[in-house]
Tab-separated table of C-alpha atoms in Angstrom:
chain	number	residue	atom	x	y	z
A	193	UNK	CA	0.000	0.000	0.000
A	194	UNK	CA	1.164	3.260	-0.858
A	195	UNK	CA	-0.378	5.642	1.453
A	196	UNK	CA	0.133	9.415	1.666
A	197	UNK	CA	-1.457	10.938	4.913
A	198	UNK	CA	-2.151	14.695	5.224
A	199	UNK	CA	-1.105	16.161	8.646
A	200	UNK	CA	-2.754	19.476	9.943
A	201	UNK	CA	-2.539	19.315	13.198
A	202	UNK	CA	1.046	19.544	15.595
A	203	UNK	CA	-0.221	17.360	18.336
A	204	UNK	CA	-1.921	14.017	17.399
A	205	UNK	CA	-3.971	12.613	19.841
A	206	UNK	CA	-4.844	9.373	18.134
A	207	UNK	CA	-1.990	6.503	17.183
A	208	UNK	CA	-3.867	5.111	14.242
A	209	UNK	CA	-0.529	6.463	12.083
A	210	UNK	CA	1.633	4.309	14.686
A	211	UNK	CA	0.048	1.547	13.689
A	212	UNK	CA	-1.139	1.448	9.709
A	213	UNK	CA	1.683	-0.562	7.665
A	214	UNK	CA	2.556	0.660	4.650
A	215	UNK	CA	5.179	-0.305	2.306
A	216	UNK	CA	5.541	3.863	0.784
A	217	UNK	CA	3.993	6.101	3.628
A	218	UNK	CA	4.422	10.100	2.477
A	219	UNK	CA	3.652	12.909	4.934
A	220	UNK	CA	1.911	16.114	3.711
A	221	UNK	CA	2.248	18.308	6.444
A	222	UNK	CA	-0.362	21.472	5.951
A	223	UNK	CA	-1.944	23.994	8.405
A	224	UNK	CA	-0.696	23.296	11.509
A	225	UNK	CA	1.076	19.835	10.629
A	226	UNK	CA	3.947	22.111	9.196
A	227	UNK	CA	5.514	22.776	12.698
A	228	UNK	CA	6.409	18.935	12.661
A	229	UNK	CA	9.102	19.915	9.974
A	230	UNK	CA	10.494	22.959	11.919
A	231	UNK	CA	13.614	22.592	13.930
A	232	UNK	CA	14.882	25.080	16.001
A	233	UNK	CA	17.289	25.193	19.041
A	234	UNK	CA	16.511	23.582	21.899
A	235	UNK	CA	13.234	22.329	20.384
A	236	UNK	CA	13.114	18.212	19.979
A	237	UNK	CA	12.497	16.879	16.355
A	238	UNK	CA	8.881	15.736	16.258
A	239	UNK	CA	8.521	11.854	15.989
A	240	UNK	CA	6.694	12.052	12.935
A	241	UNK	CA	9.297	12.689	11.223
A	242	UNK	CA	10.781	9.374	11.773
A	243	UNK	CA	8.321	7.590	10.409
A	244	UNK	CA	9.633	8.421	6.687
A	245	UNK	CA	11.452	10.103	4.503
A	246	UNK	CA	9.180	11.457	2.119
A	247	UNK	CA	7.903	14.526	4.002
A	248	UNK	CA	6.587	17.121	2.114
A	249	UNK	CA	5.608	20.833	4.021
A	250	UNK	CA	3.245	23.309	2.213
A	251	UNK	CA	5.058	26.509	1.307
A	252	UNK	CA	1.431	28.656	1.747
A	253	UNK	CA	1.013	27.640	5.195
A	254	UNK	CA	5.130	27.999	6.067
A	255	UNK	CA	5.198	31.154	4.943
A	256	UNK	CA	1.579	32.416	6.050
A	257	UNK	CA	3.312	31.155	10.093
A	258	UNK	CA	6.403	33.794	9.142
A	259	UNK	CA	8.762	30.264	9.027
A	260	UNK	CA	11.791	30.613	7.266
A	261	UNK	CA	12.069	27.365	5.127
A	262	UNK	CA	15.379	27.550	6.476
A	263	UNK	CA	14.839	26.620	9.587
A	264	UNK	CA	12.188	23.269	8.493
A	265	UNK	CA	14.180	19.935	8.653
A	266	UNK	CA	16.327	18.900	5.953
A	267	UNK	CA	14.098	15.909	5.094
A	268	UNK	CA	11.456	18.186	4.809
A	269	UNK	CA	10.771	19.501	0.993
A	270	UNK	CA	8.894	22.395	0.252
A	271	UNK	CA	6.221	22.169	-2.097
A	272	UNK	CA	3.362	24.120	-3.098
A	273	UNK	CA	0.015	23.115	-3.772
A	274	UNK	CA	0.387	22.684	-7.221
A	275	UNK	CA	3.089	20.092	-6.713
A	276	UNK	CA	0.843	18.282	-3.567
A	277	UNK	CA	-1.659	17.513	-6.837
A	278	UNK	CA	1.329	15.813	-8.415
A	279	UNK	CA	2.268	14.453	-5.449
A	280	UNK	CA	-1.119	12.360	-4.377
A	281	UNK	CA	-2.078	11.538	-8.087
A	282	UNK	CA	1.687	9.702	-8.868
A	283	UNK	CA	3.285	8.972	-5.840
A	284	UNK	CA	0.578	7.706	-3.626
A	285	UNK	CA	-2.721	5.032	-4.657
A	286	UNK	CA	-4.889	6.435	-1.620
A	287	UNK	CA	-4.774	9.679	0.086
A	288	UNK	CA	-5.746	9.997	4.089
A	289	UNK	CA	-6.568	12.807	6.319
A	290	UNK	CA	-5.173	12.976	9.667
A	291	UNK	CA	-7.001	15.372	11.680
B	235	UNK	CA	-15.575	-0.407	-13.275
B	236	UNK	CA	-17.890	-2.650	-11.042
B	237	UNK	CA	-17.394	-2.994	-7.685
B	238	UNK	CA	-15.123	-0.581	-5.253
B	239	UNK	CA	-14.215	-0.777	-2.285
B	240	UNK	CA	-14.020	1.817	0.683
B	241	UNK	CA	-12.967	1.854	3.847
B	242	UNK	CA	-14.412	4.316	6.552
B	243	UNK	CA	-12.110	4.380	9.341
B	244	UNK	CA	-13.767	6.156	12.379
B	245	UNK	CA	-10.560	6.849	14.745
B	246	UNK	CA	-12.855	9.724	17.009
B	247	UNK	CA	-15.354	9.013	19.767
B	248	UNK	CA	-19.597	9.919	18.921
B	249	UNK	CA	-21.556	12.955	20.268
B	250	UNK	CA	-19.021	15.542	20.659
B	251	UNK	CA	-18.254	16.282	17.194
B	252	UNK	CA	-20.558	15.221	14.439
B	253	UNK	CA	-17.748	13.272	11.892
B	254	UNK	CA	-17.787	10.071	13.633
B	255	UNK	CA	-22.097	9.472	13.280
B	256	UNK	CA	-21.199	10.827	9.764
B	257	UNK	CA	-19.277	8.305	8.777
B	258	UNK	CA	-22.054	5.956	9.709
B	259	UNK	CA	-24.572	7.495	7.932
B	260	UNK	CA	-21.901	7.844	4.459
B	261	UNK	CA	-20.950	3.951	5.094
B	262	UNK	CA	-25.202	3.156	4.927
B	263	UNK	CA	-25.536	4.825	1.736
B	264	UNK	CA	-23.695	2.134	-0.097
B	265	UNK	CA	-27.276	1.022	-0.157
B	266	UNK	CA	-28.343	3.539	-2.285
B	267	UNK	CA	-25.804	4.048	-4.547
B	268	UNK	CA	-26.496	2.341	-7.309
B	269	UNK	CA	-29.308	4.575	-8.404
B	270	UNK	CA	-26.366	7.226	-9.624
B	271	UNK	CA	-24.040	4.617	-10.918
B	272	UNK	CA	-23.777	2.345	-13.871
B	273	UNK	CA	-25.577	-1.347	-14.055
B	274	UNK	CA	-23.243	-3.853	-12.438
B	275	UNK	CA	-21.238	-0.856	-10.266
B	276	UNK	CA	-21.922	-0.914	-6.926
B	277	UNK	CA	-19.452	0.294	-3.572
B	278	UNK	CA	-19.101	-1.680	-1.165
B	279	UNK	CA	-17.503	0.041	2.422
B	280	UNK	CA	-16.174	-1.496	5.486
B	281	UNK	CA	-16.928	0.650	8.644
B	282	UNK	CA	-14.087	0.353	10.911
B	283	UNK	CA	-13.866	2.047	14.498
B	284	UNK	CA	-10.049	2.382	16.216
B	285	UNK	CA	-8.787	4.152	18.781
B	286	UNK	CA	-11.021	6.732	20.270
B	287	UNK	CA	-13.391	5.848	18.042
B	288	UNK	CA	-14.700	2.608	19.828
B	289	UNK	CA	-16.187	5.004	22.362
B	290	UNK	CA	-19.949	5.367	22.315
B	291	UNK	CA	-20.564	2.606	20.870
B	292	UNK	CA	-22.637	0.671	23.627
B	293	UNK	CA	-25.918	-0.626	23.921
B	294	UNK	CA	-28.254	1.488	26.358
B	295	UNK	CA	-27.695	4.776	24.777
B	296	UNK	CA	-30.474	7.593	24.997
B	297	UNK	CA	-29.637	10.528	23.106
B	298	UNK	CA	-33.392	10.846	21.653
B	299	UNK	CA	-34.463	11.023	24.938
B	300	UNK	CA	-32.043	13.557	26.060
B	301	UNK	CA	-30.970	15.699	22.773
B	302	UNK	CA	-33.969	14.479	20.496
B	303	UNK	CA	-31.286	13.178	17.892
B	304	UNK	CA	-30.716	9.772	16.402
B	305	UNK	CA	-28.105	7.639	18.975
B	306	UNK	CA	-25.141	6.396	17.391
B	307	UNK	CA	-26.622	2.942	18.793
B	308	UNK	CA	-29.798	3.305	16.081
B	309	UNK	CA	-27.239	4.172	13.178
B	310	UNK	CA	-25.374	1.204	14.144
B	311	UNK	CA	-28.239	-1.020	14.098
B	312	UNK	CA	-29.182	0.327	10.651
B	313	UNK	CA	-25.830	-0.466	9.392
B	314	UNK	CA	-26.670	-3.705	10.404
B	315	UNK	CA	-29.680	-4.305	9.113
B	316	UNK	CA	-28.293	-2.936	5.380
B	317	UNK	CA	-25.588	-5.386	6.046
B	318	UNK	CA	-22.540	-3.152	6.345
B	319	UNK	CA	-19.298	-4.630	6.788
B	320	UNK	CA	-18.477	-3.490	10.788
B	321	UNK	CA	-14.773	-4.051	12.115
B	322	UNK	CA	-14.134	-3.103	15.767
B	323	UNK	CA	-11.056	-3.069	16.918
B	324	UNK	CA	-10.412	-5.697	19.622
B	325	UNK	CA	-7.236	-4.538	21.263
B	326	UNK	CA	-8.963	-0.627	21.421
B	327	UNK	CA	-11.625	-2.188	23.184
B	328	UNK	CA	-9.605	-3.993	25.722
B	329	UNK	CA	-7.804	-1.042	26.244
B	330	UNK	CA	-11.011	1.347	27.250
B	331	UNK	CA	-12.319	-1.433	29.294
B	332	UNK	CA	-15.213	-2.164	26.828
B	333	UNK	CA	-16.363	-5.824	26.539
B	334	UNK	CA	-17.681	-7.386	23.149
B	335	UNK	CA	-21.751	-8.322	24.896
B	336	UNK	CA	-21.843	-4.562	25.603
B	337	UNK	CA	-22.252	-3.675	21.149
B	338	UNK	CA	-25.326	-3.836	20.267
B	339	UNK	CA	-26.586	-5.956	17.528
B	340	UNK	CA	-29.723	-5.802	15.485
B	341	UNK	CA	-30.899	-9.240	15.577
B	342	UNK	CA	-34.217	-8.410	17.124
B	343	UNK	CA	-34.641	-6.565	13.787
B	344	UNK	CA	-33.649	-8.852	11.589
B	345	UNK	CA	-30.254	-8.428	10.993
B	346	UNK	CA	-28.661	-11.713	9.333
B	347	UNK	CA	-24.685	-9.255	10.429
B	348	UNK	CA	-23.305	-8.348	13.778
B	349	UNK	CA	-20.622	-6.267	14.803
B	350	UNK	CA	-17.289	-7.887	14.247
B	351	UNK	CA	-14.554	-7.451	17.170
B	352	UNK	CA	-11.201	-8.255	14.981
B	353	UNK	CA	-7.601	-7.569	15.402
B	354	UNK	CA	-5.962	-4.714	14.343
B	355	UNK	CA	-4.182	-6.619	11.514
B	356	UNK	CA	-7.466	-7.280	9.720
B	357	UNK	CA	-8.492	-3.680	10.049
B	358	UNK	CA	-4.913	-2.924	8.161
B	359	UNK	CA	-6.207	-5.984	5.934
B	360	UNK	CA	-9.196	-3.685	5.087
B	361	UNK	CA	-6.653	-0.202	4.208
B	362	UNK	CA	-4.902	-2.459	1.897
B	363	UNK	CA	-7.839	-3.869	0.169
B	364	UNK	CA	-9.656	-0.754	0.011
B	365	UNK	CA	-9.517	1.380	-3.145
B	366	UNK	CA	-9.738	4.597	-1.457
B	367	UNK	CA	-9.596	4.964	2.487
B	368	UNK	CA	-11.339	7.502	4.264
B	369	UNK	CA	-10.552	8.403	7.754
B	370	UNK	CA	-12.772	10.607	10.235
C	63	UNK	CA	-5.671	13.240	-16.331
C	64	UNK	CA	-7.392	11.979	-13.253
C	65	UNK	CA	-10.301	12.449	-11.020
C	66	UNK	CA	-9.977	13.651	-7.416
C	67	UNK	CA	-13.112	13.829	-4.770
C	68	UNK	CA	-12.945	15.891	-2.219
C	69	UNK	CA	-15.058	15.056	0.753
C	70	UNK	CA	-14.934	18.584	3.098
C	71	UNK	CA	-17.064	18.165	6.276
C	72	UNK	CA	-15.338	21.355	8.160
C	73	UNK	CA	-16.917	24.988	8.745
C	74	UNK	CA	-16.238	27.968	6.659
C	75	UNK	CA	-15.896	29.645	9.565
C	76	UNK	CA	-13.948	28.877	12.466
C	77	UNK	CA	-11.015	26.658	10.866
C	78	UNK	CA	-8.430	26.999	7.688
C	79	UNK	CA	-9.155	23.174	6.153
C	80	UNK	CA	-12.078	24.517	4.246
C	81	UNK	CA	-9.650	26.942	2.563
C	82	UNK	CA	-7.322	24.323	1.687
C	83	UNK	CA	-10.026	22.336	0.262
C	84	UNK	CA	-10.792	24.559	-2.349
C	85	UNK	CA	-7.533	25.542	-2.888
C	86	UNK	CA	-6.411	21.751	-3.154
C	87	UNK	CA	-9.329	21.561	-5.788
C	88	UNK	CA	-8.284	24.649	-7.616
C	89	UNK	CA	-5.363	23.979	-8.163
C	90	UNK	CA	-6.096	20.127	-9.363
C	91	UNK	CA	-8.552	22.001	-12.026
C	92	UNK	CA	-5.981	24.317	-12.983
C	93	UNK	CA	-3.770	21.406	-14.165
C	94	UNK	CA	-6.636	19.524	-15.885
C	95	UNK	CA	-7.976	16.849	-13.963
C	96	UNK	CA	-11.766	16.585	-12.918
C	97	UNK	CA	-12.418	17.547	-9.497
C	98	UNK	CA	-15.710	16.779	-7.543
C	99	UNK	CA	-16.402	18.542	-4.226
C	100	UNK	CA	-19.029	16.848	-1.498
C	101	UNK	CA	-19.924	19.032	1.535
C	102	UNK	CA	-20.871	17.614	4.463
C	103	UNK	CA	-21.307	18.574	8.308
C	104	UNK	CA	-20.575	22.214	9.379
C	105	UNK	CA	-19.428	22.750	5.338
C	106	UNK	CA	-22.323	22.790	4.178
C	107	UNK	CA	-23.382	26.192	5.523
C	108	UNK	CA	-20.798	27.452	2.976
C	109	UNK	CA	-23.294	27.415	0.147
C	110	UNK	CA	-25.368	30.161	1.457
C	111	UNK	CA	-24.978	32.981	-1.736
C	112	UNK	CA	-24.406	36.556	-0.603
C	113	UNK	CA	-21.336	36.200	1.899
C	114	UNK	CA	-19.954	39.315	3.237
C	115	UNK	CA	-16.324	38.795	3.197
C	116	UNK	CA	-15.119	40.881	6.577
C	117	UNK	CA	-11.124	39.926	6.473
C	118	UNK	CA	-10.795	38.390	9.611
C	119	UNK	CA	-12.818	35.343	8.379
C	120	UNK	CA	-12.752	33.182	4.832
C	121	UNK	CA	-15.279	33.419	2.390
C	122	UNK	CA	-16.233	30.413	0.116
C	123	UNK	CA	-18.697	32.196	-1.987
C	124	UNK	CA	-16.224	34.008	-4.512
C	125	UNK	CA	-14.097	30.959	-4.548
C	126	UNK	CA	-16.882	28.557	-5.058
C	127	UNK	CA	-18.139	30.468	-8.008
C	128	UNK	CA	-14.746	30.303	-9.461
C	129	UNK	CA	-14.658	26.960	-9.185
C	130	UNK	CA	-17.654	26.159	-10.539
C	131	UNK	CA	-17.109	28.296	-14.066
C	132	UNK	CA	-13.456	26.076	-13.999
C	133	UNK	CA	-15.797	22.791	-14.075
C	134	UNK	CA	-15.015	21.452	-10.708
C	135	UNK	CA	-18.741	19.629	-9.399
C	136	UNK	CA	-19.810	20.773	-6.168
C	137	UNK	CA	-22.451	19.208	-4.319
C	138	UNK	CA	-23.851	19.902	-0.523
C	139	UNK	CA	-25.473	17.616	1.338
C	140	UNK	CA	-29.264	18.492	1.397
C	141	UNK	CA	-30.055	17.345	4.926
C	142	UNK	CA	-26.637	19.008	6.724
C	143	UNK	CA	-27.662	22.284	4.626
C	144	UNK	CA	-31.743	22.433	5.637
C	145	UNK	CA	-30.574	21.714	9.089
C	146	UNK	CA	-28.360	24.775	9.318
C	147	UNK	CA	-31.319	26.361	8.400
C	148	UNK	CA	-30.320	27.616	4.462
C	149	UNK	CA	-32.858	26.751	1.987
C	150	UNK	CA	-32.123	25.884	-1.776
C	151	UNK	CA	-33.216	29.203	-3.443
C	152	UNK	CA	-30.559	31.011	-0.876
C	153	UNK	CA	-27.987	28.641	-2.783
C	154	UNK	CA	-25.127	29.785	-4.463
C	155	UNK	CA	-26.095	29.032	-7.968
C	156	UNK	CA	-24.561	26.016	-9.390
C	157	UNK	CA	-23.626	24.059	-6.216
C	158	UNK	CA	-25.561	20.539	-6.471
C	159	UNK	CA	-28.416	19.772	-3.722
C	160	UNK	CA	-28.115	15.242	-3.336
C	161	UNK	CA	-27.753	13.067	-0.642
C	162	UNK	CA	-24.556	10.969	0.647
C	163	UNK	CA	-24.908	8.647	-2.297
C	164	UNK	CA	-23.721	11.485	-4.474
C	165	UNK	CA	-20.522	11.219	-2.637
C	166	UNK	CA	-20.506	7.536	-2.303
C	167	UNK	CA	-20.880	7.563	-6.674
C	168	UNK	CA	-18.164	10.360	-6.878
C	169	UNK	CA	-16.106	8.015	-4.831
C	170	UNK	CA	-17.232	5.511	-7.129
C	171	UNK	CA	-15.445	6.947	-10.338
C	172	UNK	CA	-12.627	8.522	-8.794
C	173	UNK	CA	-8.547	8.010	-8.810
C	174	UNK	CA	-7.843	9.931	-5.317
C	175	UNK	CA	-10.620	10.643	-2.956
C	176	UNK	CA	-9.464	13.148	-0.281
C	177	UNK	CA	-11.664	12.831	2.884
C	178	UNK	CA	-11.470	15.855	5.147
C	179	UNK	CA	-13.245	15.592	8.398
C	180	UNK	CA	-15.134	17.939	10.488
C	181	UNK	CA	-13.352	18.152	13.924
């Protein structure tokens, strides 16, 4: 299964993404979701973020938080939402949301 | 195209919010479907509850009596009298204490399906089957 | 090209994922696939016509009529919309008035389906 989930929120109160098994999992973070991806001093990498290396972060809602895409994770790649269309029609059969 | 498969995966507890009942009340109208599709297409969904979402589902509920709406207990007896697929998670219901006689079924209705109480694994069983997934 | 449905169950008001919704769908149009929108839940108050757009809160009316001239189908759910107490003929013109099986049949004949809850 090749799953891509969308993440909009920073805290995740449910583990359903702990468990699902999936042989390509991608991570769209959006809205909120997008301060997984941000690393600054002192602040510890969010978990997600181990789950995969295809993480992709929504320029609109970086920049619309005033976060300098230097500062996101160097896993993390940038993409607007042009590209996220790309993204869950090529790389991914089914699409999730996660809250 | 014939027949495709969906799972709803309900991961959120009833009554709060509205998304969990919703996915009930999407997952029944498999049964009416067919009206907008093609002869021989048809979907057919698997309702699955995880996590959070295996609260409120108990036998005994009254929230006609107390908010005048539908309980999630009636949709769930609907969905089993339209014969909808129903995976509960077994290891989410151990975990909030919930045992299996406390789900209602729909027998007394006439419902030939009852809940099933699986595994996790066969709920991932139903992700990878699915054609599309969609999670509330 | 592909098809992509949309399922969008949150408020206009009161969160961002409604915004990202149509600008998800937009910008799938915009490259030339077929896009199908379902509102459900708390969304469906959306397709009330004459929004006043006051900046500290969305509007979906201008970008719902955009999307409809680009082809993308839009569709409310007719019970969630009644409830919230907005009638057909105070519609935005060109959104589709069904029940969940218009989803369900979107679903149906689609590559991606994108469910976006309410909560």
């Amino acid at each position: 299964m090749k799953l891509g989930v969308f993440v909009s929120d920073y805290t995740l109160p449910w583990d359903t993404l702990d468990r699902i098994q999936a042989d390509t999992l991608g991570l769209i973070l959006v809205q909120n979701g997008i301060y997984h991806a941000v690393s600054r001093q002192g602040m510890q990498p969010s978990p997600l973020l181990g789950k995969t290396d295809q993480v992709y972060v929504l320029s609109e809602d970086v920049e619309t938080r005033g976060i300098d895409a230097s500062s996101l994770d160097a896993k993390a790649k940038v993409v607007t939402y042009s590209d996220v269309v790309d993204i869950i029609m090529n790389d991914f059969e089914k699409i999730a949301w996660m809250g | 195209m014939g027949d495709v498969k969906v799972t709803f995966l309900v991961q959120r507890p009833q009554y709060k919010g509205e998304t969990s009942r919703l996915a009930i009340t999407h997952a029944i109208a498999y049964q009416t479907v067919e009206i907008l599709l093609d002869d021989g297409d048809t979907v057919t969904p698997d309702l699955c509850f995880v996590g959070e979402g295996v609260l409120g589902l108990e036998k005994g509920q009254k929230a006609m009596d107390l908010y005048g709406i539908t309980s999630t207990e009636s949709h769930m007896k609907n969905a089993m009298l339209v014969d909808l697929n129903i995976l509960v998670c077994k290891e989410d219901l151990q975990k909030y204490g919930i045992s299996e006689d406390s789900l209602p079924d729909a027998e007394e209705m006439g419902a030939e399906v009852k809940i099933n109480v699986v595994p996790f694994s066969d709920i991932q069983k139903s992700l990878e089957s699915a054609r599309h997934v969609l999670f509330f | 090209m592909a098809n992509l449905t949309i399922g969008c169950f949150p408020g206009l008001v009161g969160s961002m994922t409604y915004d990202f919704a149509l600008k998800l769908a937009e910008a799938a149009v915009d490259k030339g696939h077929t896009v199908s929108i379902w509102f459900s839940g708390n969304a469906t108050g959306s397709v009330k016509a004459n929004q006043k757009h006051l900046k500290d809160y969305s509007t979906g009316e201008t970008h719902l009529k955009r999307l409809l001239e680009k082809g993308v189908e839009i569709c409310t759910c007719e019970a969630c919309t009644v409830a919230r107490g907005v009638q057909k003929p105070d519609g935005i013109e060109g959104v589709q008035w069904n029940a969940m099986h218009w989803y369900l049949a979107k679903i149906h004949g689609a590559d991606r389906v994108l469910q976006i809850g309410g909560e």
